[in-house]
PDB file of C-alpha atoms in Angstrom:
ATOM      1  CA  MET Y 303     -78.604  73.917  31.671  1.00  0.00           C
ATOM      2  CA  ARG Y 304     -77.615  76.512  29.075  1.00  0.00           C
ATOM      3  CA  ASN Y 305     -73.985  75.346  29.216  1.00  0.00           C
ATOM      4  CA  ALA Y 306     -75.128  71.795  28.539  1.00  0.00           C
ATOM      5  CA  ASP Y 307     -77.154  72.989  25.563  1.00  0.00           C
ATOM      6  CA  ARG Y 308     -74.101  74.778  24.185  1.00  0.00           C
ATOM      7  CA  THR Y 309     -71.645  71.905  24.672  1.00  0.00           C
ATOM      8  CA  ALA Y 310     -73.869  69.207  23.159  1.00  0.00           C
ATOM      9  CA  PRO Y 311     -73.545  70.502  19.567  1.00  0.00           C
ATOM     10  CA  GLN Y 312     -69.813  70.998  20.102  1.00  0.00           C
ATOM     11  CA  ARG Y 313     -69.406  67.422  21.276  1.00  0.00           C
ATOM     12  CA  ALA Y 314     -71.434  66.153  18.339  1.00  0.00           C
ATOM     13  CA  HIS Y 315     -69.292  68.152  15.905  1.00  0.00           C
ATOM     14  CA  ARG Y 316     -66.110  66.876  17.509  1.00  0.00           C
ATOM     15  CA  ALA Y 317     -67.373  63.296  17.366  1.00  0.00           C
ATOM     16  CA  GLU Y 318     -68.180  63.705  13.680  1.00  0.00           C
ATOM     17  CA  ARG Y 319     -64.727  65.093  12.925  1.00  0.00           C
ATOM     18  CA  VAL Y 320     -62.939  62.309  14.787  1.00  0.00           C
ATOM     19  CA  ALA Y 321     -65.081  59.676  13.046  1.00  0.00           C
ATOM     20  CA  LEU Y 322     -64.185  61.246   9.694  1.00  0.00           C
ATOM     21  CA  VAL Y 323     -60.461  61.168  10.446  1.00  0.00           C
ATOM     22  CA  ALA Y 324     -60.734  57.557  11.644  1.00  0.00           C
ATOM     23  CA  THR Y 325     -62.552  56.493   8.476  1.00  0.00           C
ATOM     24  CA  LEU Y 326     -60.023  58.273   6.273  1.00  0.00           C
ATOM     25  CA  ALA Y 327     -57.234  56.463   8.115  1.00  0.00           C
ATOM     26  CA  LEU Y 328     -58.931  53.143   7.354  1.00  0.00           C
ATOM     27  CA  THR Y 329     -59.166  54.207   3.708  1.00  0.00           C
ATOM     28  CA  PHE Y 330     -55.390  54.680   3.704  1.00  0.00           C
ATOM     29  CA  VAL Y 331     -55.063  51.172   5.161  1.00  0.00           C
ATOM     30  CA  THR Y 332     -57.121  49.803   2.264  1.00  0.00           C
ATOM     31  CA  GLY Y 333     -54.619  51.258  -0.187  1.00  0.00           C
ATOM     32  CA  ILE Y 334     -51.750  49.589   1.667  1.00  0.00           C
ATOM     33  CA  VAL Y 335     -53.252  46.106   1.817  1.00  0.00           C
ATOM     34  CA  ASP Y 336     -54.480  46.228  -1.776  1.00  0.00           C
ATOM     35  CA  ALA Y 337     -50.923  47.004  -2.855  1.00  0.00           C
ATOM     36  CA  VAL Y 338     -49.793  43.975  -0.862  1.00  0.00           C
ATOM     37  CA  GLY Y 339     -52.452  41.769  -2.433  1.00  0.00           C
ATOM     38  CA  PHE Y 340     -52.027  42.877  -6.029  1.00  0.00           C
ATOM     39  CA  VAL Y 341     -48.253  43.235  -6.148  1.00  0.00           C
ATOM     40  CA  GLY Y 342     -47.121  40.812  -3.462  1.00  0.00           C
ATOM     41  CA  LEU Y 343     -49.798  38.100  -3.655  1.00  0.00           C
ATOM     42  CA  ASP Y 344     -50.298  37.396  -7.361  1.00  0.00           C
ATOM     43  CA  ARG Y 345     -52.612  40.208  -8.501  1.00  0.00           C
ATOM     44  CA  VAL Y 346     -55.340  39.785  -5.902  1.00  0.00           C
ATOM     45  CA  PHE Y 347     -57.253  42.683  -4.374  1.00  0.00           C
ATOM     46  CA  VAL Y 348     -57.974  42.119  -0.699  1.00  0.00           C
ATOM     47  CA  GLY Y 349     -59.893  45.325   0.010  1.00  0.00           C
ATOM     48  CA  ASN Y 350     -61.402  46.503  -3.272  1.00  0.00           C
ATOM     49  CA  MET Y 351     -63.804  43.754  -4.281  1.00  0.00           C
ATOM     50  CA  THR Y 352     -64.893  45.541  -7.470  1.00  0.00           C
ATOM     51  CA  GLY Y 353     -61.404  45.078  -8.869  1.00  0.00           C
ATOM     52  CA  ASN Y 354     -61.420  41.446  -7.735  1.00  0.00           C
ATOM     53  CA  ILE Y 355     -64.643  40.677  -9.565  1.00  0.00           C
ATOM     54  CA  VAL Y 356     -63.277  42.190 -12.769  1.00  0.00           C
ATOM     55  CA  VAL Y 357     -59.980  40.300 -12.443  1.00  0.00           C
ATOM     56  CA  LEU Y 358     -61.881  37.092 -11.690  1.00  0.00           C
ATOM     57  CA  GLY Y 359     -64.109  37.526 -14.748  1.00  0.00           C
ATOM     58  CA  MET Y 360     -61.143  38.128 -17.029  1.00  0.00           C
ATOM     59  CA  GLY Y 361     -59.283  35.244 -15.435  1.00  0.00           C
ATOM     60  CA  VAL Y 362     -62.197  32.870 -16.039  1.00  0.00           C
ATOM     61  CA  ALA Y 363     -62.129  33.965 -19.687  1.00  0.00           C
ATOM     62  CA  GLY Y 364     -58.430  33.077 -19.806  1.00  0.00           C
ATOM     63  CA  ALA Y 365     -57.153  36.588 -20.404  1.00  0.00           C
ATOM     64  CA  ASP Y 366     -53.413  37.068 -19.947  1.00  0.00           C
ATOM     65  CA  ARG Y 367     -53.162  34.216 -17.420  1.00  0.00           C
ATOM     66  CA  LEU Y 368     -54.955  36.242 -14.776  1.00  0.00           C
ATOM     67  CA  PRO Y 369     -55.543  34.420 -11.474  1.00  0.00           C
ATOM     68  CA  VAL Y 370     -58.871  32.793 -10.682  1.00  0.00           C
ATOM     69  CA  LEU Y 371     -58.408  31.017  -7.374  1.00  0.00           C
ATOM     70  CA  GLY Y 372     -56.911  33.994  -5.526  1.00  0.00           C
ATOM     71  CA  PRO Y 373     -59.674  36.496  -6.359  1.00  0.00           C
ATOM     72  CA  ALA Y 374     -62.334  33.872  -5.629  1.00  0.00           C
ATOM     73  CA  VAL Y 375     -60.806  33.152  -2.219  1.00  0.00           C
ATOM     74  CA  ALA Y 376     -60.558  36.872  -1.467  1.00  0.00           C
ATOM     75  CA  LEU Y 377     -64.195  37.477  -2.415  1.00  0.00           C
ATOM     76  CA  CYS Y 378     -65.446  34.674  -0.187  1.00  0.00           C
ATOM     77  CA  ALA Y 379     -63.221  35.702   2.719  1.00  0.00           C
ATOM     78  CA  PHE Y 380     -64.230  39.366   2.441  1.00  0.00           C
ATOM     79  CA  ALA Y 381     -67.926  38.454   2.385  1.00  0.00           C
ATOM     80  CA  ALA Y 382     -67.465  36.178   5.391  1.00  0.00           C
ATOM     81  CA  GLY Y 383     -65.637  38.928   7.255  1.00  0.00           C
ATOM     82  CA  ALA Y 384     -68.320  41.480   6.439  1.00  0.00           C
ATOM     83  CA  PHE Y 385     -70.976  39.012   7.611  1.00  0.00           C
ATOM     84  CA  LEU Y 386     -69.126  38.468  10.890  1.00  0.00           C
ATOM     85  CA  GLY Y 387     -68.716  42.201  11.362  1.00  0.00           C
ATOM     86  CA  GLY Y 388     -72.412  42.706  10.710  1.00  0.00           C
ATOM     87  CA  LEU Y 389     -73.307  40.105  13.323  1.00  0.00           C
ATOM     88  CA  LEU Y 390     -71.023  41.675  15.913  1.00  0.00           C
ATOM     89  CA  LEU Y 391     -72.363  45.176  15.265  1.00  0.00           C
ATOM     90  CA  ARG Y 392     -76.019  44.286  14.783  1.00  0.00           C
ATOM     91  CA  GLY Y 393     -78.323  46.321  16.966  1.00  0.00           C
ATOM     92  CA  ARG Y 394     -75.546  48.657  18.097  1.00  0.00           C
ATOM     93  CA  GLY Y 395     -76.788  51.649  16.117  1.00  0.00           C
ATOM     94  CA  LYS Y 396     -74.726  54.099  14.102  1.00  0.00           C
ATOM     95  CA  GLY Y 397     -71.632  55.758  15.504  1.00  0.00           C
ATOM     96  CA  TRP Y 398     -68.785  54.646  17.729  1.00  0.00           C
ATOM     97  CA  ASN Y 399     -69.347  52.108  20.461  1.00  0.00           C
ATOM     98  CA  PRO Y 400     -67.149  49.674  22.426  1.00  0.00           C
ATOM     99  CA  VAL Y 401     -67.774  46.888  19.906  1.00  0.00           C
ATOM    100  CA  VAL Y 402     -66.362  49.047  17.100  1.00  0.00           C
ATOM    101  CA  SER Y 403     -63.240  49.585  19.198  1.00  0.00           C
ATOM    102  CA  VAL Y 404     -62.843  45.850  19.822  1.00  0.00           C
ATOM    103  CA  VAL Y 405     -63.518  44.949  16.187  1.00  0.00           C
ATOM    104  CA  LEU Y 406     -61.042  47.451  14.753  1.00  0.00           C
ATOM    105  CA  GLY Y 407     -58.455  46.660  17.409  1.00  0.00           C
ATOM    106  CA  SER Y 408     -58.766  42.942  16.625  1.00  0.00           C
ATOM    107  CA  CYS Y 409     -58.412  43.658  12.900  1.00  0.00           C
ATOM    108  CA  GLY Y 410     -55.227  45.588  13.555  1.00  0.00           C
ATOM    109  CA  CYS Y 411     -53.803  42.790  15.710  1.00  0.00           C
ATOM    110  CA  LEU Y 412     -54.597  40.163  13.081  1.00  0.00           C
ATOM    111  CA  LEU Y 413     -52.866  42.175  10.364  1.00  0.00           C
ATOM    112  CA  MET Y 414     -49.786  42.617  12.553  1.00  0.00           C
ATOM    113  CA  LEU Y 415     -49.831  38.910  13.423  1.00  0.00           C
ATOM    114  CA  LEU Y 416     -50.040  38.047   9.743  1.00  0.00           C
ATOM    115  CA  GLY Y 417     -47.144  40.413   9.091  1.00  0.00           C
ATOM    116  CA  GLY Y 418     -45.138  38.564  11.722  1.00  0.00           C
ATOM    117  CA  CYS Y 419     -45.942  35.233  10.067  1.00  0.00           C
ATOM    118  CA  CYS Y 420     -44.737  36.619   6.742  1.00  0.00           C
ATOM    119  CA  LEU Y 421     -41.296  37.064   8.266  1.00  0.00           C
ATOM    120  CA  VAL Y 422     -40.875  33.326   7.776  1.00  0.00           C
ATOM    121  CA  PRO Y 423     -38.976  32.966   4.463  1.00  0.00           C
ATOM    122  CA  ALA Y 424     -41.098  30.010   3.326  1.00  0.00           C
ATOM    123  CA  VAL Y 425     -44.252  32.125   3.053  1.00  0.00           C
ATOM    124  CA  GLU Y 426     -43.299  34.128  -0.028  1.00  0.00           C
ATOM    125  CA  GLY Y 427     -43.522  31.944  -3.100  1.00  0.00           C
ATOM    126  CA  HIS Y 428     -45.481  29.158  -1.360  1.00  0.00           C
ATOM    127  CA  ARG Y 429     -48.880  29.047  -3.063  1.00  0.00           C
ATOM    128  CA  ALA Y 430     -50.902  27.593  -0.182  1.00  0.00           C
ATOM    129  CA  LEU Y 431     -49.432  30.025   2.337  1.00  0.00           C
ATOM    130  CA  GLU Y 432     -49.997  32.968   0.002  1.00  0.00           C
ATOM    131  CA  LEU Y 433     -53.653  31.971  -0.389  1.00  0.00           C
ATOM    132  CA  THR Y 434     -53.913  31.770   3.390  1.00  0.00           C
ATOM    133  CA  ALA Y 435     -52.515  35.292   3.630  1.00  0.00           C
ATOM    134  CA  VAL Y 436     -55.042  36.438   1.000  1.00  0.00           C
ATOM    135  CA  SER Y 437     -57.975  34.894   2.860  1.00  0.00           C
ATOM    136  CA  VAL Y 438     -56.941  36.284   6.255  1.00  0.00           C
ATOM    137  CA  THR Y 439     -56.293  39.788   4.915  1.00  0.00           C
ATOM    138  CA  ALA Y 440     -59.502  39.888   2.869  1.00  0.00           C
ATOM    139  CA  GLY Y 441     -61.498  38.588   5.840  1.00  0.00           C
ATOM    140  CA  VAL Y 442     -60.027  41.289   8.074  1.00  0.00           C
ATOM    141  CA  MET Y 443     -60.857  43.939   5.486  1.00  0.00           C
ATOM    142  CA  GLY Y 444     -64.437  42.669   5.320  1.00  0.00           C
ATOM    143  CA  VAL Y 445     -64.828  43.021   9.082  1.00  0.00           C
ATOM    144  CA  GLN Y 446     -63.161  46.441   8.948  1.00  0.00           C
ATOM    145  CA  ALA Y 447     -65.460  47.611   6.150  1.00  0.00           C
ATOM    146  CA  ALA Y 448     -68.504  46.581   8.198  1.00  0.00           C
ATOM    147  CA  ALA Y 449     -67.166  48.529  11.177  1.00  0.00           C
ATOM    148  CA  ALA Y 450     -66.513  51.576   8.994  1.00  0.00           C
ATOM    149  CA  ARG Y 451     -70.092  51.451   7.694  1.00  0.00           C
ATOM    150  CA  SER Y 452     -71.385  51.458  11.252  1.00  0.00           C
ATOM    151  CA  LEU Y 453     -69.607  54.779  11.806  1.00  0.00           C
ATOM    152  CA  ALA Y 454     -71.885  56.196   9.095  1.00  0.00           C
ATOM    153  CA  VAL Y 455     -69.455  58.844   7.858  1.00  0.00           C
ATOM    154  CA  ARG Y 456     -70.985  60.453   4.796  1.00  0.00           C
ATOM    155  CA  ASP Y 457     -69.122  60.147   1.473  1.00  0.00           C
ATOM    156  CA  VAL Y 458     -66.342  57.899   2.820  1.00  0.00           C
ATOM    157  CA  THR Y 459     -66.680  54.116   2.517  1.00  0.00           C
ATOM    158  CA  THR Y 460     -62.984  53.035   2.945  1.00  0.00           C
ATOM    159  CA  VAL Y 461     -63.128  50.418   0.152  1.00  0.00           C
ATOM    160  CA  VAL Y 462     -65.205  51.913  -2.689  1.00  0.00           C
ATOM    161  CA  VAL Y 463     -63.659  54.689  -4.760  1.00  0.00           C
ATOM    162  CA  THR Y 464     -65.843  54.603  -7.876  1.00  0.00           C
ATOM    163  CA  SER Y 465     -68.925  55.979  -6.132  1.00  0.00           C
ATOM    164  CA  THR Y 466     -66.781  58.537  -4.306  1.00  0.00           C
ATOM    165  CA  LEU Y 467     -65.233  59.716  -7.573  1.00  0.00           C
ATOM    166  CA  THR Y 468     -68.680  59.875  -9.179  1.00  0.00           C
ATOM    167  CA  ALA Y 469     -70.027  61.977  -6.311  1.00  0.00           C
ATOM    168  CA  LEU Y 470     -66.993  64.258  -6.480  1.00  0.00           C
ATOM    169  CA  ALA Y 471     -67.335  64.872 -10.216  1.00  0.00           C
ATOM    170  CA  SER Y 472     -71.131  64.970 -10.511  1.00  0.00           C
ATOM    171  CA  GLU Y 473     -72.054  66.710  -7.258  1.00  0.00           C
ATOM    172  CA  SER Y 474     -69.139  68.514  -5.594  1.00  0.00           C
ATOM    173  CA  ILE Y 475     -67.449  70.024  -8.648  1.00  0.00           C
ATOM    174  CA  THR Y 476     -70.674  70.971 -10.411  1.00  0.00           C
ATOM    175  CA  ARG Y 477     -71.801  73.026  -7.415  1.00  0.00           C
ATOM    176  CA  GLY Y 478     -68.695  75.194  -7.550  1.00  0.00           C
ATOM    177  CA  GLY Y 479     -67.539  77.263  -4.623  1.00  0.00           C
ATOM    178  CA  ARG Y 480     -64.665  76.886  -2.231  1.00  0.00           C
ATOM    179  CA  HIS Y 481     -65.494  73.314  -1.249  1.00  0.00           C
ATOM    180  CA  SER Y 482     -66.192  72.054  -4.764  1.00  0.00           C
ATOM    181  CA  LEU Y 483     -62.880  70.180  -4.885  1.00  0.00           C
ATOM    182  CA  LEU Y 484     -61.252  70.411  -1.474  1.00  0.00           C
ATOM    183  CA  ASN Y 485     -63.511  68.081   0.491  1.00  0.00           C
ATOM    184  CA  ARG Y 486     -63.636  64.652   2.095  1.00  0.00           C
ATOM    185  CA  ARG Y 487     -64.427  62.950  -1.203  1.00  0.00           C
ATOM    186  CA  LEU Y 488     -61.170  64.087  -2.760  1.00  0.00           C
ATOM    187  CA  GLY Y 489     -59.415  63.275   0.505  1.00  0.00           C
ATOM    188  CA  ALA Y 490     -60.649  59.667   0.416  1.00  0.00           C
ATOM    189  CA  ILE Y 491     -59.487  59.229  -3.193  1.00  0.00           C
ATOM    190  CA  LEU Y 492     -56.052  60.700  -2.490  1.00  0.00           C
ATOM    191  CA  LEU Y 493     -55.632  58.624   0.661  1.00  0.00           C
ATOM    192  CA  ILE Y 494     -56.352  55.286  -0.976  1.00  0.00           C
ATOM    193  CA  PHE Y 495     -53.950  56.320  -3.761  1.00  0.00           C
ATOM    194  CA  SER Y 496     -51.300  57.333  -1.229  1.00  0.00           C
ATOM    195  CA  GLY Y 497     -51.826  54.106   0.682  1.00  0.00           C
ATOM    196  CA  ALA Y 498     -51.176  52.098  -2.464  1.00  0.00           C
ATOM    197  CA  VAL Y 499     -47.991  54.065  -3.149  1.00  0.00           C
ATOM    198  CA  PHE Y 500     -46.871  53.605   0.442  1.00  0.00           C
ATOM    199  CA  GLY Y 501     -47.676  49.895   0.344  1.00  0.00           C
ATOM    200  CA  VAL Y 502     -45.651  49.280  -2.798  1.00  0.00           C
ATOM    201  CA  LEU Y 503     -42.678  51.156  -1.366  1.00  0.00           C
ATOM    202  CA  LEU Y 504     -42.841  49.111   1.835  1.00  0.00           C
ATOM    203  CA  LEU Y 505     -43.049  45.888  -0.186  1.00  0.00           C
ATOM    204  CA  GLU Y 506     -39.427  46.467  -1.116  1.00  0.00           C
ATOM    205  CA  LEU Y 507     -38.733  45.401   2.475  1.00  0.00           C
ATOM    206  CA  GLY Y 508     -40.908  42.281   2.210  1.00  0.00           C
ATOM    207  CA  LEU Y 509     -44.548  41.325   2.767  1.00  0.00           C
ATOM    208  CA  ALA Y 510     -44.296  41.654   6.526  1.00  0.00           C
ATOM    209  CA  VAL Y 511     -43.566  45.385   6.654  1.00  0.00           C
ATOM    210  CA  PRO Y 512     -46.674  46.806   4.892  1.00  0.00           C
ATOM    211  CA  LEU Y 513     -48.944  44.323   6.666  1.00  0.00           C
ATOM    212  CA  PHE Y 514     -47.495  45.296  10.018  1.00  0.00           C
ATOM    213  CA  ALA Y 515     -47.837  48.996   9.136  1.00  0.00           C
ATOM    214  CA  ALA Y 516     -51.477  48.521   8.103  1.00  0.00           C
ATOM    215  CA  GLY Y 517     -52.212  46.630  11.307  1.00  0.00           C
ATOM    216  CA  ALA Y 518     -50.512  49.206  13.497  1.00  0.00           C
ATOM    217  CA  LEU Y 519     -52.445  52.053  11.866  1.00  0.00           C
ATOM    218  CA  THR Y 520     -55.740  50.185  12.258  1.00  0.00           C
ATOM    219  CA  ALA Y 521     -55.048  49.457  15.921  1.00  0.00           C
ATOM    220  CA  ALA Y 522     -54.041  53.083  16.522  1.00  0.00           C
ATOM    221  CA  THR Y 523     -57.272  54.237  14.876  1.00  0.00           C
ATOM    222  CA  ALA Y 524     -59.242  51.980  17.212  1.00  0.00           C
ATOM    223  CA  CYS Y 525     -57.444  53.373  20.261  1.00  0.00           C
ATOM    224  CA  VAL Y 526     -57.920  56.997  19.223  1.00  0.00           C
ATOM    225  CA  GLY Y 527     -61.555  56.461  18.355  1.00  0.00           C
ATOM    226  CA  HIS Y 528     -62.267  54.667  21.599  1.00  0.00           C
ATOM    227  CA  THR Y 529     -60.631  57.443  23.589  1.00  0.00           C
ATOM    228  CA  MET Y 530     -62.124  60.431  21.789  1.00  0.00           C
ATOM    229  CA  LEU Y 531     -65.493  58.978  20.795  1.00  0.00           C
ATOM    230  CA  PRO Y 532     -66.973  57.468  23.948  1.00  0.00           C
ATOM    231  CA  PRO Y 533     -70.194  55.542  23.447  1.00  0.00           C
ATOM    232  CA  GLN Y 534     -73.405  57.454  23.833  1.00  0.00           C
ATOM    233  CA  PRO Y 535     -75.321  56.748  27.058  1.00  0.00           C
ATOM    234  CA  PRO Y 536     -78.357  54.548  26.570  1.00  0.00           C
ATOM    235  CA  ALA Y 537     -81.600  56.376  26.068  1.00  0.00           C
ATOM    236  CA  ARG Y 538     -83.822  56.494  29.116  1.00  0.00           C
ATOM    237  CA  GLU Y 539     -87.039  54.598  28.880  1.00  0.00           C
ATOM    238  CA  PRO Y 540     -90.099  56.786  29.286  1.00  0.00           C
ATOM    239  CA  THR Y 541     -91.665  56.572  32.686  1.00  0.00           C
ATOM    240  CA  CYS Y 542     -95.366  56.110  33.082  1.00  0.00           C
ATOM    241  CA  PRO Y 543     -97.118  59.105  34.632  1.00  0.00           C
ATOM    242  CA  ARG Y 544     -98.496  58.468  38.037  1.00  0.00           C
TER     243      ARG Y 544
END
């Protein structure tokens, strides 16, 4: 009994650490796909919807010929994906469960499939096909963001950097100490930055390569999480005293 009491906190700590690493990996994926969307698909964000709303507003105002249709499609697709993810995960509670594994694994497969489709030369430069790629990628990122929220990792949201940067500057740094800067908040910011750099570099090889890389990393995250974060056993219903 005492051994069980000792191992329970250790398992909980390990589960928290693995969930953190998984969420940070998905943050890196966001940087990759946003680089694909903005650089490779006519200045459209597919993961960061804050940027899309700003681009859409400026585009509606006619500023610098910014796109309107692409950001609008991405916003709708992301919202639809998040809605679908919410439906799939509703009632599952916080933390890892088999549905999270299936959802993230499916997201990874869709991104890799889309990358394979982008190997067709006619995709790049074809407006309708590019918009299809935008909608699929944004929809996948919406589902993925919903799955990441269900993991409930504090201070890491995979797609929102503004609030993370605010928390880092206003809370972490002001407290001082050893962890005032070197923490998960800074890690999330650096990872989405690194993902964007990595995505742009891979775009030199075509649209297919960064999409396939993002999908492979998402699928690997799902596999690792499913293996190392088994679902919690269902709580026992209280029995009536006899």
